[in-house]
Coordinates of C-alpha atoms (C1' of nucleotides) in Angstrom, one line a residue:
Chain T
M1 CA 124.7 116.0 63.7
N2 CA 122.5 114.2 65.4
P3 CA 124.5 112.8 68.6
P4 CA 125.7 110.1 67.9
R5 CA 122.8 107.5 69.6
A6 CA 123.4 103.9 70.8
Q7 CA 120.3 103.3 68.1
A8 CA 122.2 102.9 64.7
R9 CA 125.8 101.0 65.8
K10 CA 127.4 103.4 64.5
P11 CA 132.0 102.9 64.4
E12 CA 132.9 104.8 67.1
T13 CA 134.8 107.8 66.0
R14 CA 138.0 107.7 68.3
I15 CA 137.1 111.2 69.3
Q16 CA 133.2 109.9 70.9
K17 CA 135.0 107.3 71.7
R18 CA 137.5 109.0 74.6
N19 CA 135.1 111.8 75.6
H20 CA 132.5 108.8 75.8
E21 CA 134.9 107.1 78.3
A22 CA 135.8 110.4 80.2
I23 CA 132.0 111.2 80.7
L24 CA 131.6 107.9 81.9
E25 CA 134.7 108.1 84.5
A26 CA 133.9 111.8 85.6
A27 CA 130.2 111.3 86.1
L28 CA 130.9 107.4 88.5
D29 CA 133.4 109.9 89.9
V30 CA 130.8 112.2 90.5
F31 CA 128.0 110.4 91.0
S32 CA 128.4 107.6 93.4
A33 CA 130.1 110.7 95.8
R34 CA 127.2 112.5 95.6
G35 CA 124.0 110.3 94.2
F36 CA 122.2 110.6 91.8
R37 CA 120.2 114.0 92.7
G38 CA 123.3 115.3 94.6
A39 CA 125.4 116.0 91.1
T40 CA 125.6 117.7 88.6
V41 CA 126.1 118.1 85.1
D42 CA 128.5 121.1 85.9
Q43 CA 130.6 118.6 88.0
I44 CA 131.0 116.2 86.2
A45 CA 131.5 118.3 82.9
Q46 CA 134.2 119.7 85.3
A47 CA 135.7 116.4 86.1
A48 CA 135.0 115.2 82.9
G49 CA 137.2 118.7 81.5
L50 CA 135.4 119.3 78.9
S51 CA 132.0 121.4 78.9
K52 CA 128.5 120.9 79.8
P53 CA 126.6 120.9 76.4
N54 CA 129.3 118.9 74.8
L55 CA 128.3 116.4 77.4
L56 CA 125.1 116.7 76.2
Y57 CA 126.0 115.6 73.0
Y58 CA 127.0 112.9 73.9
F59 CA 124.0 111.9 76.3
P60 CA 120.6 113.1 76.2
T61 CA 120.9 114.1 79.6
K62 CA 122.0 113.8 83.3
E63 CA 119.8 110.1 83.4
A64 CA 120.8 108.6 80.6
M65 CA 124.8 109.1 81.9
H66 CA 123.7 107.7 85.3
S67 CA 121.4 104.7 83.6
A68 CA 124.7 104.3 81.4
L69 CA 127.2 103.7 84.3
L70 CA 124.0 101.2 85.9
T71 CA 124.1 98.9 83.3
G72 CA 127.4 99.2 82.4
L73 CA 128.9 98.4 85.2
L74 CA 126.6 95.5 87.1
D75 CA 128.1 92.8 84.4
T76 CA 131.3 93.6 86.1
W77 CA 129.5 94.0 89.3
L78 CA 128.1 90.2 89.6
A79 CA 131.2 88.6 87.7
P80 CA 133.0 87.6 90.7
L81 CA 128.5 86.2 91.9
R82 CA 128.4 84.5 88.0
K83 CA 131.9 82.7 88.3
L84 CA 130.8 80.7 92.2
D85 CA 131.2 76.6 90.3
A86 CA 129.0 74.0 91.5
K87 CA 131.7 71.6 91.0
G88 CA 134.3 72.8 92.8
E89 CA 135.3 72.2 96.6
P90 CA 132.1 74.7 98.4
I91 CA 134.3 76.0 101.5
T92 CA 137.3 76.9 98.9
E93 CA 134.5 78.0 96.2
I94 CA 132.4 80.6 99.1
L95 CA 136.6 81.3 100.0
D96 CA 137.0 82.4 97.0
Y97 CA 134.2 83.8 96.1
V98 CA 134.7 86.3 99.2
R99 CA 138.3 86.9 98.3
R100 CA 137.0 88.3 95.6
K101 CA 134.2 90.4 96.4
L102 CA 136.1 91.9 98.4
E103 CA 139.0 92.9 96.2
M104 CA 136.5 95.0 94.2
S105 CA 135.5 97.0 97.4
R106 CA 139.3 98.0 97.3
Q107 CA 139.6 98.4 93.6
M108 CA 136.4 99.3 92.9
P109 CA 134.4 101.7 96.0
R110 CA 133.6 104.4 93.3
E111 CA 131.3 101.2 91.7
S112 CA 129.7 99.9 94.8
R113 CA 129.5 103.2 96.2
L114 CA 127.5 103.6 92.5
F115 CA 125.1 101.0 93.6
A116 CA 124.7 101.5 97.5
N117 CA 123.9 105.2 96.1
E118 CA 120.9 103.8 94.5
I119 CA 119.3 100.9 96.8
L120 CA 119.6 102.7 99.3
Q121 CA 116.8 105.0 98.0
G122 CA 114.9 102.2 96.9
G123 CA 116.8 102.1 93.5
P124 CA 114.1 104.5 91.4
R125 CA 116.3 104.0 88.5
L126 CA 117.0 100.8 88.8
D127 CA 113.8 99.2 89.0
G128 CA 114.1 95.9 87.2
V129 CA 117.3 95.6 86.9
L130 CA 117.3 93.5 90.1
E131 CA 114.0 91.2 89.6
Q132 CA 115.5 91.0 85.3
E133 CA 118.5 90.5 86.4
L134 CA 119.8 89.9 89.7
K135 CA 117.3 87.6 91.1
P136 CA 118.0 84.9 88.5
L137 CA 121.5 84.5 88.8
V138 CA 121.1 85.0 92.7
D139 CA 117.8 82.3 92.5
E140 CA 120.7 80.1 90.5
K141 CA 123.6 80.2 93.4
T142 CA 121.5 79.6 95.9
K143 CA 120.6 76.6 94.9
V144 CA 124.4 75.5 94.3
I145 CA 124.5 76.5 97.5
R146 CA 121.2 74.5 99.1
D147 CA 122.6 71.3 97.5
W148 CA 125.9 71.7 98.8
V149 CA 124.1 72.0 102.6
D150 CA 121.9 68.9 101.5
A151 CA 125.5 66.7 99.9
G152 CA 126.5 67.4 103.6
R153 CA 129.4 69.3 102.4
I154 CA 129.1 72.6 104.4
A155 CA 127.1 73.0 107.8
Q156 CA 123.6 74.0 107.4
V157 CA 123.2 77.9 106.6
H158 CA 120.3 79.9 104.6
P159 CA 121.3 80.1 101.3
Y160 CA 120.3 83.3 100.5
H161 CA 121.4 85.1 104.0
L162 CA 124.5 83.1 103.0
I163 CA 124.4 86.0 100.4
F164 CA 123.5 89.2 101.7
S165 CA 126.4 88.6 104.2
I166 CA 128.7 88.2 101.9
W167 CA 127.4 90.9 100.7
S168 CA 126.9 93.1 103.4
L169 CA 130.5 92.7 105.4
T170 CA 132.6 93.1 102.5
Q171 CA 131.3 95.8 100.8
H172 CA 131.4 97.9 103.5
Y173 CA 134.8 98.4 102.7
A174 CA 133.8 100.2 100.2
D175 CA 130.8 101.7 100.8
F176 CA 131.4 103.1 104.9
D177 CA 135.4 103.6 103.7
V178 CA 134.9 107.0 105.8
Q179 CA 133.6 105.1 108.8
V180 CA 136.1 102.3 108.5
R181 CA 139.7 104.5 108.7
T182 CA 137.9 107.3 111.0
L183 CA 137.6 104.0 113.8
L184 CA 140.3 101.6 113.0
P185 CA 143.6 102.5 115.9
K186 CA 145.8 105.7 113.4
G187 CA 148.6 102.0 112.9
E188 CA 146.7 100.6 110.8
T189 CA 145.8 102.4 107.1
D190 CA 144.9 100.0 104.8
P191 CA 141.5 98.1 106.2
F192 CA 142.1 95.3 103.4
P193 CA 144.8 92.9 104.6
E194 CA 143.4 92.5 108.2
A195 CA 139.6 92.2 106.9
E196 CA 139.8 89.4 104.2
R197 CA 141.1 87.4 107.1
Y198 CA 138.9 88.6 109.2
L199 CA 136.3 87.6 106.7
V200 CA 138.3 84.2 105.6
T201 CA 138.4 83.4 109.3
L202 CA 134.7 84.0 109.5
F203 CA 133.5 82.3 107.0
T204 CA 135.5 79.7 107.5
R205 CA 133.9 78.8 111.3
M206 CA 130.3 80.1 109.7
L207 CA 130.3 77.0 106.6
T208 CA 132.6 73.9 108.2
P209 CA 130.7 71.5 109.2
T210 CA 130.9 70.4 112.6
E211 CA 131.4 66.3 113.8
A212 CA 128.5 64.6 114.5
Chain Q
M1 CA 108.9 136.5 117.4
N2 CA 112.3 135.1 117.0
P3 CA 112.4 132.1 115.9
P4 CA 112.8 129.6 118.4
R5 CA 116.3 129.0 118.9
A6 CA 118.6 126.9 121.0
Q7 CA 119.6 128.9 122.5
A8 CA 117.7 131.2 125.1
R9 CA 115.7 127.4 126.3
K10 CA 113.0 129.0 126.9
P11 CA 110.3 126.5 128.0
E12 CA 108.9 125.5 125.2
T13 CA 105.4 126.0 124.3
R14 CA 103.0 123.2 123.6
I15 CA 102.6 124.1 119.6
Q16 CA 107.0 124.5 119.2
K17 CA 106.9 121.6 120.7
R18 CA 104.4 119.8 118.2
N19 CA 105.1 121.5 114.9
H20 CA 109.5 120.7 116.0
E21 CA 108.5 116.7 116.8
A22 CA 106.2 117.3 113.8
I23 CA 108.7 118.7 110.9
L24 CA 111.8 116.3 112.4
E25 CA 110.0 113.9 111.8
A26 CA 109.1 114.4 108.4
A27 CA 112.8 115.1 108.1
L28 CA 113.6 111.8 109.0
D29 CA 110.9 110.2 106.0
V30 CA 112.4 112.5 103.4
F31 CA 116.3 113.0 104.5
S32 CA 116.7 109.5 104.7
A33 CA 114.4 108.1 101.4
R34 CA 116.6 110.6 99.3
G35 CA 119.0 112.4 101.1
F36 CA 120.3 115.6 101.9
R37 CA 120.3 116.7 98.7
G38 CA 117.5 114.8 97.0
A39 CA 115.0 116.4 99.6
T40 CA 113.3 119.6 99.1
V41 CA 112.4 121.6 102.0
D42 CA 108.7 121.6 100.2
Q43 CA 108.3 117.9 100.2
I44 CA 109.6 117.9 104.2
A45 CA 107.3 121.3 104.6
Q46 CA 104.3 118.6 103.1
A47 CA 104.9 115.9 105.1
A48 CA 104.7 118.3 108.2
G49 CA 101.8 119.7 106.9
L50 CA 103.0 122.9 107.1
S51 CA 104.3 125.6 105.3
K52 CA 107.5 125.6 103.6
P53 CA 108.2 129.4 105.2
N54 CA 107.0 127.7 108.2
L55 CA 109.0 124.9 109.0
L56 CA 112.4 128.2 108.6
Y57 CA 110.4 129.6 111.3
Y58 CA 111.8 126.7 113.4
F59 CA 114.6 126.0 111.8
P60 CA 117.2 128.2 109.8
T61 CA 118.0 126.1 107.5
K62 CA 117.3 122.8 105.5
E63 CA 121.3 122.2 107.1
A64 CA 119.4 123.0 110.5
M65 CA 117.0 120.4 110.4
H66 CA 119.1 117.7 109.4
S67 CA 122.4 118.2 111.5
A68 CA 119.1 118.7 114.3
L69 CA 118.1 115.3 113.7
L70 CA 121.9 113.6 113.5
T71 CA 122.9 114.6 116.1
G72 CA 119.2 114.5 118.2
L73 CA 119.7 110.5 116.3
L74 CA 123.2 110.2 117.7
D75 CA 122.9 108.3 121.3
T76 CA 120.0 106.3 120.5
W77 CA 121.4 105.5 117.3
L78 CA 124.6 104.5 119.9
A79 CA 122.4 103.0 122.7
P80 CA 122.9 98.9 121.6
L81 CA 126.9 99.2 122.2
R82 CA 126.5 101.3 125.0
K83 CA 125.4 98.4 126.8
L84 CA 127.6 95.9 126.3
D85 CA 128.9 95.6 129.5
A86 CA 132.2 93.8 130.5
K87 CA 130.9 92.2 133.1
G88 CA 128.7 89.7 131.4
E89 CA 128.6 86.3 129.8
P90 CA 131.0 87.3 126.8
I91 CA 129.4 85.5 123.9
T92 CA 126.0 86.8 125.3
E93 CA 126.4 89.3 125.4
I94 CA 127.6 90.2 121.7
L95 CA 124.8 87.9 120.3
D96 CA 122.6 90.2 122.5
Y97 CA 124.1 93.3 121.0
V98 CA 123.9 92.1 117.8
R99 CA 120.4 91.0 118.2
R100 CA 119.8 94.4 119.6
K101 CA 121.6 96.7 116.6
L102 CA 119.2 93.9 114.2
E103 CA 115.8 94.8 116.2
M104 CA 116.7 98.3 115.4
S105 CA 117.3 97.8 111.6
R106 CA 113.6 96.4 111.9
Q107 CA 111.8 99.1 113.8
M108 CA 114.6 102.3 112.7
P109 CA 115.0 101.4 108.8
R110 CA 115.6 105.6 108.8
E111 CA 117.9 106.2 111.0
S112 CA 119.8 103.8 109.4
R113 CA 119.3 104.8 105.9
L114 CA 120.1 108.3 107.2
F115 CA 123.3 107.7 109.0
A116 CA 124.0 105.1 105.7
N117 CA 123.7 108.5 103.4
E118 CA 125.5 110.5 105.0
I119 CA 128.4 107.9 105.9
L120 CA 128.4 106.7 102.4
Q121 CA 129.0 110.2 101.0
G122 CA 132.2 110.6 102.8
G123 CA 130.1 112.7 105.9
P124 CA 130.7 116.3 105.3
R125 CA 128.1 117.2 107.0
L126 CA 129.1 114.8 110.0
D127 CA 132.6 115.7 110.2
G128 CA 133.7 115.3 113.8
V129 CA 130.8 113.1 115.5
L130 CA 132.3 110.7 113.9
E131 CA 136.0 111.6 115.2
Q132 CA 134.6 113.2 119.1
E133 CA 131.9 110.5 120.6
L134 CA 131.5 106.9 117.7
K135 CA 135.6 106.7 118.2
P136 CA 135.8 106.8 121.9
L137 CA 132.9 103.9 121.8
V138 CA 134.4 101.7 120.0
D139 CA 137.8 102.3 121.1
E140 CA 136.4 101.5 124.8
K141 CA 135.0 98.6 124.1
T142 CA 137.0 96.6 121.7
K143 CA 139.0 96.7 124.7
V144 CA 136.7 94.5 126.4
I145 CA 135.9 92.6 123.1
R146 CA 140.2 91.9 123.6
D147 CA 139.9 91.2 127.3
W148 CA 137.8 88.5 126.5
V149 CA 139.4 87.1 123.3
D150 CA 143.0 87.6 126.0
A151 CA 141.4 85.9 128.8
G152 CA 140.2 82.7 126.2
R153 CA 136.8 83.4 126.7
I154 CA 135.7 83.8 123.0
A155 CA 137.4 82.8 119.9
Q156 CA 140.3 85.0 119.2
V157 CA 139.1 87.5 116.4
H158 CA 140.5 91.1 116.2
P159 CA 137.9 93.4 117.8
Y160 CA 137.3 96.6 115.6
H161 CA 136.3 94.1 112.7
L162 CA 133.8 92.0 114.8
I163 CA 132.0 95.0 115.2
F164 CA 132.2 96.7 111.9
S165 CA 130.8 93.1 110.7
I166 CA 128.3 93.0 113.5
W167 CA 126.8 96.2 112.1
S168 CA 127.2 95.6 108.8
L169 CA 125.2 92.5 108.7
T170 CA 122.3 94.0 110.8
Q171 CA 121.9 97.3 109.1
H172 CA 122.3 95.7 105.5
Y173 CA 119.2 94.3 106.3
A174 CA 117.7 98.2 107.2
D175 CA 119.3 100.0 103.9
F176 CA 118.8 97.8 101.3
D177 CA 115.9 96.9 102.4
V178 CA 114.5 96.7 99.0
Q179 CA 117.0 94.5 97.3
V180 CA 117.2 92.0 100.4
R181 CA 112.9 91.8 99.5
T182 CA 113.0 91.5 96.3
L183 CA 115.6 88.7 96.2
L184 CA 113.9 86.7 98.5
P185 CA 111.7 83.9 97.7
K186 CA 108.0 84.8 97.5
G187 CA 107.1 83.3 100.9
E188 CA 109.7 84.5 103.0
T189 CA 108.1 88.7 103.9
D190 CA 109.9 89.2 107.0
P191 CA 113.2 89.1 105.6
F192 CA 114.3 89.6 109.6
P193 CA 112.8 86.4 111.9
E194 CA 115.7 84.2 110.0
A195 CA 118.4 86.8 109.5
E196 CA 118.1 87.0 113.1
R197 CA 118.7 83.3 113.3
Y198 CA 121.8 83.3 110.3
L199 CA 123.1 86.2 112.9
V200 CA 123.2 84.1 116.0
T201 CA 124.6 80.8 114.2
L202 CA 126.6 83.3 112.4
F203 CA 128.4 84.8 115.7
T204 CA 127.7 81.8 117.8
R205 CA 130.1 79.6 116.1
M206 CA 132.6 82.6 115.0
L207 CA 133.1 83.5 118.9
T208 CA 132.7 79.7 120.4
P209 CA 136.2 79.2 121.0
T210 CA 137.7 76.0 119.9
E211 CA 138.5 73.4 122.0
A212 CA 142.5 72.9 122.5
Chain Y
dA1 C1' 139.7 123.2 47.7
dA2 C1' 135.0 122.2 48.2
dT3 C1' 131.6 119.8 51.0
dA4 C1' 129.9 117.4 54.1
dT5 C1' 130.1 115.5 58.3
dG6 C1' 131.2 115.4 63.1
dT7 C1' 132.3 118.6 67.7
dT8 C1' 132.5 121.9 70.5
dT9 C1' 130.9 126.1 72.9
dG10 C1' 128.7 131.1 74.8
dA11 C1' 124.9 132.2 75.2
dC12 C1' 120.3 131.2 77.1
dC13 C1' 115.8 129.7 79.7
dA14 C1' 112.8 127.2 82.1
dA15 C1' 111.5 125.2 86.6
dA16 C1' 113.2 124.0 91.1
dT17 C1' 114.8 125.6 95.4
dG18 C1' 116.3 127.8 99.3
dG19 C1' 115.6 131.4 102.3
dT20 C1' 113.0 136.2 102.7
dC21 C1' 109.6 139.5 104.7
dA22 C1' 105.5 142.0 105.6
dG23 C1' 102.4 142.0 107.3
dG24 C1' 98.2 138.8 108.9
dA25 C1' 96.2 135.5 112.3
dT26 C1' 96.3 133.3 117.1
dC27 C1' 97.3 133.2 122.0
dA28 C1' 99.0 133.3 126.2
dC29 C1' 97.8 136.6 130.4
dG30 C1' 97.6 140.4 132.8
Chain I
dC1 C1' 89.1 142.3 126.5
dG2 C1' 93.2 144.3 125.2
dT3 C1' 97.9 144.0 123.8
dG4 C1' 102.3 142.0 123.3
dA5 C1' 104.9 137.9 121.8
dT6 C1' 103.8 133.9 119.6
dC7 C1' 102.4 131.7 114.6
dC8 C1' 101.5 131.7 110.3
dT9 C1' 101.5 132.6 105.3
dG10 C1' 101.8 134.6 100.1
dA11 C1' 104.3 136.8 97.5
dC12 C1' 108.4 137.4 96.6
dC13 C1' 113.4 136.7 95.1
dA14 C1' 118.4 135.1 93.9
dT15 C1' 120.4 130.9 92.5
dT16 C1' 121.8 126.7 90.6
dT17 C1' 120.3 123.3 87.7
dG18 C1' 118.8 120.5 83.5
dG19 C1' 118.3 121.7 79.3
dT20 C1' 118.6 124.3 74.3
dC21 C1' 120.4 126.1 70.1
dA22 C1' 122.4 128.5 66.0
dA23 C1' 126.6 129.5 65.0
dA24 C1' 131.9 128.8 65.0
dC25 C1' 134.9 124.9 64.8
dA26 C1' 137.1 120.3 63.6
dT27 C1' 137.9 116.7 60.5
dA28 C1' 137.4 113.9 56.8
dT29 C1' 136.5 112.7 52.2
dT30 C1' 136.1 113.5 47.3

DNA sequence: AATATGTTTGACCAAATGGTCAGGATCACG
DNA sequence: CGTGATCCTGACCATTTGGTCAAACATATT
C-alpha cells in the first residue's frame, strides 16, 4: 500500500527491483543530458516506459530520484582513486589511475555529466557529500603522492593539483564530448585511443624525476 | 514604441544602453549559475533591478538574452587563442596562452560556466557556433602547433589534444571552483597562484623537446 | 475463492513560469 | 510647452510541471 521506502528494508519484490532500476536508468539519461532543473518527471517516466504517477510511487519526489542517483553512483565514481596503491610503483600507479579514469569517461559519460552538471552549479544538491565523502579520500591519496615526491620517486608536483589535473583532463572527454568530436578532424571518430596516448605521455613527462 | 531590435541599427539611447547592459550582466549571473532551463526571467529581472515585462521589452524572449550573451562573449572567450602567434617562440607562446586562459578562468568564471553549461548539454543553443567560429580557429592554430612539432621546436604532441588539455585544465578552475575550494587544504584560499605554477611546470615538461 | 498486499493510472490541482497587453509615465526635441 | 517617441508596469493569460488521490488492477497467500 505504501510506497516502498528505504527504511524498513523489506525484501524487494521482483517488480520493485525492475522498476526501481528502470527509473534510475532513465533518470540518469535525462538528468545527465539536461541537468536537474532541465529534466522533467514526464521525460523520465517516458524514458522508463512508466507513467508519471508510477514514478512517484517509487520515489517520493524528483529530488529523491536525483539524490538516489548521486549517492548511489558516488562509490563507483571514486573507485579508481581508491585503488591508487601506496605500495605500488608510483608512476605506474598514477598512470593506471589516469587510464581507469579515462576509461570511465568512455564507458560512463552520463555519470560524469551528472556530477559535472551538479558541481557546475555550486553543488546545491551535493552539499555534504564533497566534504564528507570526497575530501577524506582525496586527503588520504594526496598524502600518498606527497610521500612519493618526498622520497624522490616522482618529480616535484603539488599533489592536489595533480589530482585536479587528472580529473579535469579525463572527464573533459566525457563532459565536453560534443566539442571534442566537433573539432577533431573528420577521420578520428573515436577520440579516446589518441587521448589515452596523449595523457600517458603527458603524465609520464610530468612525473618522471629529472636527473640531477 | 517598438522594442529596439537589432536590425534598424538606430543609435542607442543612454537608457537603452544602460538597461541592455544591466540585463546582460544579470543574465550572465543567473544563466551561469543555474543553466538556461534553471534560470527564470524573474530572477534575471530581479538581479537587473528591472521588472519582468521590462526585460521582455528589451529582449523578445528568454532565449534571446541567452543567445545574445553567448554570441557576444564568444570573441572575448577566444581572444587568448587568437593571440597565439606562429612567429613567436613556441614554448613561450603556448605557456602565455595557458596563463591567459587561466587568467580568464579567474576573472571570468561566469563566462566559463555559461559555456560549460551549454556544451555539457550538447550545445543545443550553440549549434552552428562550434562548427563555424570555433573549428576554423582551432584548425588554424593546431596547424601552427604541428609546424612547431615538425620543426622539432617542441616535443611531439597531438596538437588537438594539446589544445583540449589546455582548455580542460584552465577552465577546470572556473567550472569546478566549488570542488577545488572544498578539497584544497584550509590555508590555501586562492587556488590560482598554485594552479599557475602547476600548469606552467606541466606544459614546460610536456613541451620541452627531449635531447637525442 | 477470498482476502490482503502491492502496483498502476486517469483525472486533477496548485504553483511556477514565459510571455502579452493596454495604458500610464517619462523623455527628447521643435 | 506640446507632442510624438520611448520606456515602464500591473494585471493577466496559457502552458508546463511537480505532485496527489481515489479507484482500478495485479499478485501472492491462505
